[in-house]
Coordinates of C-alpha atoms and ligand atoms in Angstrom, one line a residue:
M214 CA 0.4 0.3 0.0
K215 CA 1.3 3.3 -1.2
I216 CA 2.3 5.6 2.0
K217 CA -0.2 8.4 0.9
T218 CA -2.7 5.9 1.3
K219 CA -1.5 4.1 4.2
L220 CA -1.4 7.6 6.1
I221 CA -5.2 8.7 4.3
S222 CA -6.6 5.5 5.4
G223 CA -4.8 5.3 9.0
V224 CA -5.6 9.5 9.8
G225 CA -9.0 9.2 7.7
L226 CA -10.6 5.5 9.2
L227 CA -9.9 8.0 13.2
F228 CA -11.2 10.4 11.9
V229 CA -14.9 8.8 10.8
F230 CA -14.8 6.4 14.6
I231 CA -14.7 10.3 16.5
L232 CA -17.4 11.6 14.3
L233 CA -19.6 8.5 14.3
L234 CA -18.4 8.4 18.7
A235 CA -20.1 12.2 18.6
A236 CA -22.9 11.3 16.5
M237 CA -23.9 8.2 18.7
S238 CA -23.6 10.7 22.0
I239 CA -25.4 13.3 20.2
F240 CA -28.0 10.5 19.2
Y241 CA -28.2 8.9 23.0
V242 CA -28.7 12.2 24.4
N243 CA -31.5 13.3 22.5
A244 CA -33.0 10.2 22.6
L245 CA -32.6 10.2 26.9
K246 CA -34.5 14.0 26.1
R247 CA -36.8 12.6 24.6
D248 CA -38.2 10.2 27.2
T249 CA -38.1 12.3 30.5
N250 CA -39.3 15.2 27.9
N251 CA -42.0 12.4 27.5
I252 CA -42.7 11.7 30.3
L253 CA -42.9 15.2 32.1
V254 CA -45.1 16.2 28.9
A255 CA -47.8 13.6 28.9
N256 CA -47.4 12.4 32.4
Y257 CA -46.0 15.0 35.1
N258 CA -48.7 17.1 33.3
T259 CA -52.1 14.5 33.9
L260 CA -50.7 14.7 37.7
E261 CA -50.6 17.9 37.6
Y262 CA -53.9 18.4 36.7
S263 CA -54.9 15.4 38.6
R264 CA -54.5 17.5 41.7
N265 CA -55.8 20.6 41.1
M266 CA -58.9 18.9 40.2
L267 CA -59.2 16.7 43.5
L268 CA -58.9 19.8 45.2
A269 CA -61.1 21.8 43.8
L270 CA -63.5 18.5 44.0
E271 CA -62.8 19.0 47.4
Q272 CA -64.0 22.4 47.7
I273 CA -67.2 21.6 45.8
P274 CA -70.0 23.2 46.4
E275 CA -69.0 25.6 49.6
D276 CA -66.5 27.3 46.9
S277 CA -68.5 28.9 43.8
K278 CA -64.8 29.4 42.0
A279 CA -63.6 25.2 42.5
L280 CA -66.1 24.6 40.1
A281 CA -64.4 26.7 37.4
D282 CA -61.3 26.0 38.1
F283 CA -61.9 22.0 38.4
D284 CA -63.5 23.1 34.9
K285 CA -59.8 24.9 33.4
N286 CA -58.5 21.7 34.8
L287 CA -60.6 19.3 33.4
A288 CA -60.4 20.7 29.4
R289 CA -56.4 21.1 29.8
Q290 CA -56.7 17.2 30.9
K291 CA -58.6 17.0 27.5
V292 CA -55.8 17.8 25.4
N293 CA -52.9 16.2 27.0
V294 CA -54.8 12.7 26.7
T295 CA -51.8 10.2 25.8
E296 CA -52.0 7.3 27.0
I297 CA -54.2 3.5 26.5
G298 CA -57.4 4.3 28.5
E299 CA -57.1 8.0 29.8
E300 CA -59.1 9.0 26.8
E301 CA -62.0 6.7 28.5
A302 CA -60.9 8.1 31.8
T303 CA -61.1 11.5 31.0
A304 CA -64.5 10.5 29.2
Q305 CA -65.7 9.2 32.9
I306 CA -64.4 12.2 34.5
I307 CA -66.6 14.6 32.6
D308 CA -69.1 12.7 31.9
H309 CA -69.6 12.6 36.1
F310 CA -68.5 16.2 35.9
N311 CA -71.6 17.1 34.2
A312 CA -74.2 15.0 36.3
L313 CA -72.9 16.9 39.2
K314 CA -72.8 20.4 37.3
L315 CA -76.2 19.7 37.0
N316 CA -76.9 17.7 40.4
P317 CA -74.9 19.2 42.9
E318 CA -76.5 18.2 45.5
D319 CA -75.7 14.5 44.8
G320 CA -73.4 12.6 47.3
H321 CA -72.1 9.9 44.9
L322 CA -70.6 11.7 42.0
A323 CA -68.5 12.9 44.1
P324 CA -66.7 9.9 45.1
A325 CA -67.3 8.5 41.4
I326 CA -65.6 11.0 40.4
R327 CA -62.2 10.6 42.8
K328 CA -62.3 7.3 42.0
D329 CA -61.6 8.2 37.7
I330 CA -59.6 10.7 38.5
A331 CA -57.2 7.9 41.6
E332 CA -57.7 5.6 37.3
L333 CA -56.5 8.5 35.6
M334 CA -53.5 8.7 38.0
R335 CA -52.8 5.4 37.9
L336 CA -52.7 5.5 34.0
N337 CA -50.3 7.8 34.0
M338 CA -47.8 6.6 37.2
E339 CA -48.0 3.2 35.3
A340 CA -46.8 5.1 32.0
I341 CA -44.4 6.9 34.2
E342 CA -42.8 4.2 35.7
R343 CA -42.7 2.5 32.0
K344 CA -41.2 5.8 30.3
S345 CA -38.7 5.6 32.8
S346 CA -37.7 2.2 32.7
I347 CA -37.1 2.9 28.4
A348 CA -34.9 6.4 29.7
A349 CA -32.7 3.5 31.8
A350 CA -32.3 1.1 28.6
T351 CA -31.5 3.9 26.1
A352 CA -29.2 5.2 29.2
N353 CA -27.9 2.1 29.3
S354 CA -27.6 1.8 25.6
A355 CA -25.9 4.7 25.4
I356 CA -23.2 2.9 28.7
F357 CA -22.3 0.4 26.7
W358 CA -22.0 1.5 23.1
I359 CA -20.1 4.8 23.4
P360 CA -17.3 4.1 25.1
V361 CA -17.2 0.2 22.8
T362 CA -16.7 2.8 19.9
G363 CA -14.3 5.0 21.9
A364 CA -12.4 2.1 22.6
V365 CA -12.2 1.2 18.9
C366 CA -11.5 4.4 18.5
F367 CA -8.1 4.4 20.8
I368 CA -6.6 0.9 19.6
I369 CA -6.9 2.4 16.1
A370 CA -5.4 5.2 17.6
F371 CA -3.0 3.1 19.5
I372 CA -2.5 0.9 16.2
L373 CA -1.4 3.2 14.0
L374 CA 0.9 5.2 16.7
V375 CA 3.1 2.3 16.8
N376 CA 3.0 1.4 12.8
L377 CA 2.9 4.5 11.0
P378 CA 6.3 6.9 12.1
G379 CA 7.9 3.1 12.2
N380 CA 6.6 2.4 8.3
I381 CA 8.1 5.6 7.1
A382 CA 10.9 6.6 9.6
N383 CA 12.5 2.7 9.3
P384 CA 12.8 2.7 4.6
I385 CA 14.0 6.0 5.4
K386 CA 16.8 4.8 8.0
E387 CA 17.4 1.9 5.7
L388 CA 17.7 3.7 2.6
T389 CA 20.2 6.6 4.6
A390 CA 22.3 3.3 5.9
S391 CA 23.0 1.9 2.3
I392 CA 23.9 6.4 0.9
K393 CA 26.6 5.5 3.0
Q394 CA 27.6 2.3 2.1
I395 CA 27.6 3.3 -1.5
A396 CA 29.7 6.5 -0.4
G397 CA 32.3 4.4 1.4
Q398 CA 32.5 2.6 -2.2
N399 CA 30.6 -0.3 -1.0
Y400 CA 28.8 -0.4 -4.7
K401 CA 27.4 -3.9 -3.9
E402 CA 24.9 -2.7 -1.7
R403 CA 20.7 -2.5 -2.3
V404 CA 18.2 -2.5 -0.5
H405 CA 14.9 -4.1 -0.4
F406 CA 11.5 -2.2 0.6
E407 CA 8.0 -3.9 0.5
S408 CA 7.7 -3.1 -3.7
H409 CA 3.7 -1.0 -3.3
S410 CA 4.9 1.7 -1.3
E411 CA 6.7 5.2 -3.0
F412 CA 9.8 3.7 -0.8
G413 CA 9.3 0.6 -3.2
E414 CA 9.6 2.6 -6.0
L415 CA 12.9 4.5 -4.5
A416 CA 14.7 0.8 -3.0
Q417 CA 14.2 0.7 -7.3
S418 CA 15.8 4.1 -8.3
F419 CA 17.9 3.0 -6.3
N420 CA 19.0 -0.3 -6.7
T421 CA 19.7 0.7 -10.2
M422 CA 21.5 3.5 -9.1
A423 CA 24.2 1.1 -7.1
E424 CA 23.9 -1.8 -10.0
K425 CA 25.2 1.1 -12.7
L426 CA 27.9 2.2 -10.7
E427 CA 29.3 -1.3 -9.3
E428 CA 28.8 -1.2 -13.5
Y429 CA 30.7 1.8 -13.6
S430 CA 33.9 1.1 -11.3
E431 CA 34.3 -2.5 -13.1
S432 CA 34.7 -0.5 -15.6
K433 CA 37.5 1.6 -14.3
L434 CA 38.9 -1.2 -12.0
D435 CA 38.9 -3.1 -15.8
K436 CA 40.8 -0.4 -17.2
I437 CA 43.3 -0.2 -14.5
L438 CA 44.4 -3.5 -14.6
K439 CA 44.7 -3.1 -18.7
G440 CA 47.0 -0.3 -17.8
K441 CA 48.4 -1.6 -15.1
K442 CA 49.3 -5.1 -16.9
R443 CA 50.8 -2.4 -19.9
I444 CA 53.4 -0.8 -17.6
E445 CA 54.0 -4.5 -16.0
A446 CA 54.4 -5.3 -19.4
L447 CA 56.8 -2.3 -20.3
I448 CA 58.9 -2.9 -16.9
N449 CA 59.9 -6.0 -17.1
N450 CA 60.7 -6.0 -21.0
M451 CA 63.6 -3.2 -20.0
H452 CA 67.0 -4.0 -20.2
D453 CA 67.7 -2.4 -16.7
P454 CA 66.6 -3.4 -13.8
V455 CA 63.8 -1.6 -11.6
I456 CA 62.6 -2.3 -8.3
G457 CA 59.3 -1.1 -7.0
L458 CA 58.8 -0.3 -2.8
D459 CA 56.2 1.1 -1.5
E460 CA 55.9 3.5 1.2
A461 CA 57.1 0.9 4.1
R462 CA 60.2 -0.1 2.3
K463 CA 57.5 -3.8 0.4
V464 CA 59.0 -5.0 -2.7
L465 CA 55.7 -4.2 -5.4
F466 CA 57.6 -5.1 -8.3
A467 CA 61.1 -6.2 -10.1
N468 CA 61.5 -7.0 -13.4
D469 CA 63.0 -9.8 -14.9
E470 CA 67.0 -8.6 -14.8
A471 CA 66.4 -7.0 -11.1
L472 CA 65.6 -10.7 -10.6
K473 CA 68.7 -12.0 -12.4
I474 CA 71.3 -9.7 -10.5
A475 CA 69.8 -10.5 -7.3
G476 CA 69.8 -13.4 -7.8
L477 CA 66.6 -14.3 -6.5
S478 CA 62.9 -15.7 -7.7
T479 CA 59.5 -13.7 -7.7
E480 CA 58.3 -15.6 -4.2
N481 CA 61.5 -14.4 -2.4
L482 CA 61.4 -11.0 -3.0
I483 CA 58.1 -9.4 -4.6
G484 CA 56.0 -8.5 -1.0
K485 CA 59.2 -9.0 1.3
Q486 CA 60.2 -5.7 3.1
I487 CA 63.7 -5.4 1.3
Q488 CA 65.2 -4.8 4.8
D489 CA 65.2 -8.4 5.6
I490 CA 65.8 -9.4 2.0
A491 CA 68.9 -6.5 2.4
V492 CA 70.3 -9.1 5.0
T493 CA 71.0 -12.0 3.3
N494 CA 71.5 -10.7 -0.3
D495 CA 74.7 -8.1 -0.4
L496 CA 73.2 -6.2 -3.8
V497 CA 70.4 -5.7 -2.4
R498 CA 71.8 -4.3 0.6
D499 CA 74.1 -1.6 -1.7
L500 CA 70.7 -1.0 -3.5
I501 CA 68.8 0.9 -0.4
K502 CA 71.5 1.9 1.8
D503 CA 71.1 5.3 0.6
L504 CA 67.4 5.2 1.4
I505 CA 68.1 3.0 4.9
N506 CA 70.4 6.4 5.4
P507 CA 69.4 9.3 3.8
G508 CA 73.1 11.4 4.6
L509 CA 74.7 9.0 2.3
K510 CA 72.9 10.1 -1.3
E511 CA 75.1 13.1 -2.0
K512 CA 78.5 10.7 -1.9
T513 CA 76.9 7.5 -3.9
I514 CA 77.5 8.4 -7.0
E515 CA 80.0 6.1 -7.4
P516 CA 78.2 3.2 -9.7
V517 CA 76.9 0.3 -8.2
K518 CA 79.7 -3.2 -9.7
I519 CA 77.7 -6.3 -10.3
F520 CA 79.7 -10.2 -11.1
A521 CA 77.1 -11.8 -13.0
D522 CA 76.6 -14.2 -16.1
N523 CA 79.6 -15.2 -15.5
K524 CA 81.0 -11.1 -16.1
E525 CA 81.5 -8.1 -14.3
S526 CA 78.8 -5.0 -15.4
Y527 CA 78.7 -1.6 -14.0
F528 CA 74.9 -0.1 -13.0
E529 CA 74.1 3.1 -12.4
K530 CA 71.7 3.4 -9.4
E531 CA 68.8 5.7 -8.6
I532 CA 66.1 6.1 -6.3
I533 CA 63.3 8.4 -7.7
D534 CA 60.8 9.3 -5.1
I535 CA 57.4 8.9 -5.8
N536 CA 55.1 11.2 -4.6
I537 CA 51.7 12.4 -4.8
L538 CA 49.4 15.5 -4.0
P539 CA 45.9 13.6 -3.1
T540 CA 43.0 15.3 -4.6
G541 CA 42.1 19.0 -2.4
E542 CA 45.1 19.0 -0.3
Q543 CA 48.2 20.9 0.1
A544 CA 51.1 19.2 1.6
A545 CA 52.6 16.1 -1.1
Q546 CA 53.0 12.4 0.0
L547 CA 55.0 10.0 -0.4
I548 CA 53.6 6.5 -1.7
G549 CA 57.1 4.5 -2.7
H550 CA 60.0 4.4 -3.8
V551 CA 61.7 3.2 -7.4
I552 CA 65.4 1.8 -7.7
M553 CA 66.1 2.0 -11.1
L554 CA 69.8 0.6 -12.1
R555 CA 71.7 1.5 -15.5
N556 CA 73.4 -1.1 -17.6
I557 CA 77.0 1.2 -17.9
T558 CA 78.7 -1.8 -18.7
P559 CA 79.9 -0.7 -22.1
F560 CA 80.6 2.2 -21.7
K561 CA 82.7 1.8 -18.5
E562 CA 84.4 -1.3 -21.1
L563 CA 85.1 2.2 -23.7
D564 CA 86.7 4.3 -20.4
L565 CA 88.8 1.5 -19.4
A566 CA 89.8 1.1 -23.2
K567 CA 90.7 4.5 -23.3
T568 CA 92.5 5.1 -20.5
N569 CA 94.6 2.3 -21.6
F570 CA 94.9 3.4 -25.0
I571 CA 95.9 6.9 -23.2
G572 CA 98.0 5.2 -20.2
T573 CA 100.0 3.3 -22.9
V574 CA 100.4 6.2 -26.1
S575 CA 101.7 8.9 -23.0
H576 CA 104.2 5.8 -21.3
E577 CA 105.3 5.4 -24.7
F578 CA 105.5 9.7 -25.5
K579 CA 107.6 9.4 -22.6
T580 CA 111.0 7.4 -23.9
P581 CA 111.1 9.6 -27.7
I582 CA 109.9 13.2 -25.3
A583 CA 112.9 12.0 -23.1
A584 CA 115.2 11.2 -26.1
I585 CA 114.2 14.5 -27.8
K586 CA 115.3 16.3 -24.7
M587 CA 118.6 14.8 -24.2
S588 CA 120.1 15.0 -27.5
L589 CA 118.7 19.5 -27.1
Q590 CA 121.1 19.2 -24.4
L591 CA 123.4 17.3 -26.5
L592 CA 122.6 20.1 -29.6
E593 CA 123.1 22.5 -27.1
N594 CA 126.6 22.1 -26.1
E595 CA 129.2 24.1 -26.9
Q596 CA 132.2 20.5 -28.0
V597 CA 129.0 19.4 -30.3
G598 CA 129.3 22.3 -32.8
P599 CA 128.4 26.2 -32.5
L600 CA 125.3 27.4 -33.8
N601 CA 124.2 30.9 -34.9
T602 CA 121.4 32.9 -33.1
E603 CA 119.0 31.3 -35.3
Q604 CA 119.4 27.9 -34.4
Q605 CA 119.5 29.4 -30.8
Q606 CA 116.1 30.1 -31.2
L607 CA 115.4 27.0 -33.0
L608 CA 116.0 25.3 -29.7
E609 CA 114.5 27.0 -27.4
S610 CA 110.8 26.6 -29.2
I611 CA 111.9 23.2 -29.4
R612 CA 112.9 22.9 -25.7
E613 CA 109.9 24.8 -24.8
D614 CA 107.5 22.6 -26.5
T615 CA 108.7 19.7 -25.1
G616 CA 108.7 20.2 -22.2
R617 CA 105.0 20.9 -22.2
L618 CA 104.5 18.2 -24.4
L619 CA 106.0 16.2 -21.0
K620 CA 104.3 18.0 -19.4
I621 CA 100.6 16.8 -20.9
T622 CA 102.3 13.3 -21.2
G623 CA 102.8 13.4 -17.6
E624 CA 98.9 15.0 -16.3
L625 CA 97.3 11.9 -19.6
L626 CA 99.3 9.3 -17.2
N627 CA 98.1 10.4 -14.1
L628 CA 94.7 10.6 -15.6
A629 CA 94.7 7.2 -16.8
Q630 CA 96.1 5.7 -13.1
V631 CA 93.3 8.0 -11.8
E632 CA 90.7 7.0 -13.4
S633 CA 92.2 3.2 -13.9
G634 CA 91.5 3.4 -9.6
N635 CA 94.5 3.0 -8.8
I636 CA 96.3 5.8 -7.3
Q637 CA 99.6 4.3 -6.3
L638 CA 100.3 6.2 -3.0
A639 CA 104.0 6.1 -1.0
V640 CA 102.9 8.5 1.7
K641 CA 105.2 9.5 4.8
A642 CA 105.9 12.0 6.9
A643 CA 106.9 15.6 4.7
A644 CA 107.8 18.6 5.7
P645 CA 105.6 21.3 3.9
E646 CA 108.2 23.3 3.9
E647 CA 110.3 21.3 1.8
M648 CA 107.0 20.8 -1.1
V649 CA 107.0 24.2 -1.1
Q650 CA 110.0 25.0 -1.9
Y651 CA 110.2 22.5 -4.9
A652 CA 107.2 23.4 -6.7
I653 CA 108.6 27.1 -6.4
Q654 CA 111.9 26.0 -8.2
A655 CA 109.8 23.7 -10.4
T656 CA 107.5 27.4 -11.5
K657 CA 110.8 29.7 -11.5
T658 CA 111.4 29.7 -15.0
Q659 CA 108.2 30.9 -15.7
A660 CA 107.5 33.3 -12.8
E661 CA 110.6 34.4 -13.7
R662 CA 109.4 35.5 -17.6
K663 CA 106.3 36.8 -16.0
Q664 CA 108.4 38.8 -14.2
V665 CA 105.7 37.2 -11.5
K666 CA 107.3 37.2 -7.1
I667 CA 106.4 34.0 -5.5
E668 CA 106.3 35.0 -1.7
T669 CA 106.3 33.0 0.8
D670 CA 104.3 32.5 4.2
Y671 CA 105.1 29.2 7.1
A672 CA 102.9 30.0 10.3
D673 CA 105.7 28.8 13.4
H674 CA 106.4 25.1 13.8
L675 CA 104.3 23.3 11.6
P676 CA 104.4 19.9 11.8
M677 CA 105.4 17.3 9.4
V678 CA 102.6 16.0 7.5
Q679 CA 101.0 13.0 5.9
A680 CA 101.6 12.6 3.2
D681 CA 102.9 11.1 -0.7
S682 CA 105.4 14.0 -1.1
E683 CA 105.5 14.0 -5.2
K684 CA 102.0 14.1 -5.2
T685 CA 101.5 16.7 -3.6
T686 CA 104.1 18.8 -4.8
W687 CA 102.7 17.8 -8.3
V688 CA 99.8 18.7 -7.1
L689 CA 101.1 22.4 -6.1
V690 CA 103.4 22.9 -9.3
N691 CA 100.3 22.6 -10.6
L692 CA 98.3 25.1 -8.8
V693 CA 101.6 27.4 -8.5
T694 CA 101.7 27.3 -12.4
N695 CA 97.6 28.3 -12.8
A696 CA 98.2 31.1 -10.0
I697 CA 101.3 32.7 -12.3
R698 CA 99.5 31.4 -15.5
Y699 CA 96.2 33.3 -14.9
S700 CA 98.2 36.4 -13.0
Y701 CA 99.5 39.9 -15.2
E702 CA 102.7 39.9 -15.2
N703 CA 104.6 41.7 -12.6
A704 CA 102.1 39.9 -9.7
V705 CA 102.8 38.5 -7.1
V706 CA 101.4 34.8 -6.1
S707 CA 101.4 34.0 -2.0
I708 CA 101.5 30.6 -0.8
R709 CA 100.6 30.0 2.8
V710 CA 100.9 27.0 4.8
F711 CA 99.0 26.7 8.3
Q712 CA 97.8 24.5 10.6
E713 CA 94.3 23.8 11.3
Q714 CA 93.4 21.4 13.5
D715 CA 94.6 18.6 13.0
K716 CA 95.5 19.4 9.2
V717 CA 97.8 22.2 7.1
K718 CA 96.3 24.1 5.5
F719 CA 97.9 24.9 1.8
Q720 CA 96.7 28.2 0.1
V721 CA 98.4 29.8 -3.4
K722 CA 96.5 32.9 -3.5
D723 CA 96.9 34.9 -6.9
T724 CA 95.3 38.6 -8.0
G725 CA 94.8 37.6 -11.7
T726 CA 91.8 36.8 -13.5
G727 CA 89.6 35.9 -11.1
I728 CA 86.8 32.4 -11.8
D729 CA 83.3 33.3 -12.7
E730 CA 80.9 32.7 -9.8
K731 CA 78.9 30.0 -12.0
Y732 CA 82.5 27.9 -13.4
K733 CA 84.2 27.3 -9.8
H734 CA 82.3 23.9 -9.3
K735 CA 83.0 22.6 -12.5
I736 CA 86.9 24.1 -12.7
F737 CA 87.4 20.0 -10.8
D738 CA 85.6 18.3 -13.3
R739 CA 87.9 16.5 -16.0
Y740 CA 88.8 18.6 -19.0
F741 CA 86.8 21.1 -17.8
R742 CA 88.3 24.5 -19.3
V743 CA 86.3 27.6 -18.3
P744 CA 85.5 29.1 -21.8
G745 CA 87.1 31.5 -23.7
T746 CA 90.7 30.6 -21.7
Q747 CA 93.4 31.9 -24.0
K748 CA 96.4 30.1 -22.4
E749 CA 97.1 26.7 -23.0
G750 CA 96.1 23.7 -21.1
T751 CA 94.6 20.3 -21.3
G752 CA 91.0 21.0 -18.2
L753 CA 93.3 18.2 -16.2
G754 CA 94.9 19.5 -13.7
L755 CA 92.9 20.4 -11.1
S756 CA 90.7 17.3 -11.4
I757 CA 93.7 15.3 -11.0
S758 CA 94.5 17.6 -7.6
K759 CA 91.8 16.6 -6.3
E760 CA 91.7 13.0 -6.7
F761 CA 95.5 12.8 -6.3
I762 CA 94.4 15.2 -2.9
E763 CA 91.4 13.6 -2.1
A764 CA 93.3 10.5 -2.1
Q765 CA 95.8 10.9 1.0
G766 CA 92.7 12.0 2.8
G767 CA 92.3 15.6 2.4
D768 CA 90.2 18.2 1.1
I769 CA 90.8 21.0 -2.2
S770 CA 88.6 23.9 -2.9
V771 CA 88.8 27.2 -5.1
E772 CA 87.2 30.9 -3.3
S773 CA 87.5 33.2 -6.0
A774 CA 86.1 36.5 -7.6
L775 CA 86.2 36.8 -10.9
G776 CA 88.8 40.3 -12.0
S777 CA 90.0 39.9 -7.8
G778 CA 92.4 36.8 -8.1
S779 CA 92.3 33.1 -6.5
T780 CA 92.9 31.3 -3.7
F781 CA 92.6 27.6 -4.3
S782 CA 93.3 26.2 -0.9
F783 CA 94.0 21.9 -0.1
T784 CA 94.8 20.0 3.6
L785 CA 96.4 17.6 5.1
N786 CA 96.5 15.3 7.7
V787 CA 99.6 16.4 10.4
A788 CA 102.0 13.1 10.5
E789 CA 101.7 11.1 14.0
R790 CA 104.9 11.4 15.6
Ligands
ADP1052 P1 94.4 24.2 -17.1 O1 95.3 22.8 -17.6 O2 93.6 24.6 -18.2 O3 94.7 25.0 -16.5 P2 93.3 23.0 -14.9 O4 92.9 21.8 -14.7 O5 94.9 23.3 -14.1 O6 93.4 23.2 -16.3 O7 91.8 24.4 -14.7 C1 90.7 24.5 -14.8 C2 90.7 25.8 -15.9 O8 90.6 26.3 -14.4 C3 91.7 26.5 -16.2 O9 91.1 26.1 -17.3 C4 90.9 28.2 -16.1 O10 90.6 28.4 -16.7 C5 90.7 28.2 -14.2 N1 91.5 27.7 -13.2 C6 92.8 27.2 -13.1 N2 93.4 28.1 -11.7 C7 93.3 29.3 -12.3 C8 93.4 30.4 -11.4 N3 94.5 30.8 -10.7 N4 92.8 31.5 -12.1 C9 91.8 31.2 -12.5 N5 91.3 31.2 -12.9 C10 92.2 29.8 -13.0

């Protein structure tokens, strides 16, 4: 049944019963009124007239007015005949009264009239008795029917009170709960209401909506699954190893290459905590050390060396953090990491070939250059034969070129050593002043040619340093050469050596061209030369210096401003006494 019909019929029924109750009450009140009225009009008046007639009869013949009084009451009684037998009784009184009027002295008539009146009174009293029992019956019926109707009304009202609110509110409650389920993406939720009411239609519409949403979400899920499969296929077909982690560092995916190099099976890797795997797997431990210890990140540009498939391979590791910005939120949220390894073995092999080549070539160059130098010295010897000025100039330029060649081959040899990763260090306690002096000696001609003055400033009681003096001197020569080379004529290059905690700092300061801020971080890179540098050079000196100093446990840095010169500093550990 529809809710509207339910409401109308419930409230309507109640309304009808209230009307019925009112009508019944009115009916019974009226019936009671009619019954009592009957008694009053029909019988009480007759009794009144009879009494008056009896009183008047007592006065006749003494009182002349009594006759008229009797006559008046008798006339009233004549028009108030209501009961069976009353007419005859009244007629008798009239007859006897008329006879009395004609013969007032007759002593029998007065008792006859009294008897007639008594009969009339008896008739009416009987009628009163009968009518009052009728009124009592009417009252009894009213007492029965009015409460019965009232009780029925009460029961119906009570039933409505109990059922109707629930009938309306319960489906709304159920519907609200189902809407909440849908809002929580449980599209399987359905509602089941009695199908004839408005709620039935509502439930049907709701269920259709839920079904469509379910269909839509499944199709979306299907799309997402297909997309996931595509990405998985892509990752699996990549030649570079890839491992995906969630925000709790649990392995989400790993491609075949990753499994191969880690020597793990899918079951042993996917779904496991990466830290747990790292305990037993050296490679995984190496891969995640930046993740576990973020402070290490900067330093680990070193390629990862992996031995797999019976050969050594080199990989460049990159850890990408995956951040998302949830809808409506301001802060990005970390949802995982991807560890990518780029196979750089072919480049590494090429690089090695290049280093070997450089090493071999520069080594092979050394002997002929030394032979050239020796021949030069022989030629310069007066005993070999006199040289004219032109020949002497030619020899001078050959010497310069040979010097340059020797420097380059030296740098290339050092580079080959650095690149192959086996810098041979002969570390022992060395005196800083000695190394500086040696460097000054080596760059003397160059400085003199440019009229550059080299000043030294040694702190008192300088300790010995823990260093490979040959390599450190090479660095110092390189820094001083650069300082002279990039200084203007007649400038001063100052070398300061002082102790700083457990280190000794060497500073080479010039007042030359200086280095533009934007190139400062690059000058220690291999083959880098500040664009526009006219002076000869390979761009290797500073990078080799950096390697040499760092290999000895020191640091190298530069402070410079374009146009006002540069200060190159490096530190070395104080030698233990
Ligand atoms: P190069 O053989 O070119 O000198 P370096 O590695 O020694 O190679 O230096 C790299 C670059 O740094 C140089 O090309 C030069 O532009 C710049 N540089 C080095 N030292 C100085 C200096 N004292 N003053 C200005 N620029 C310098």
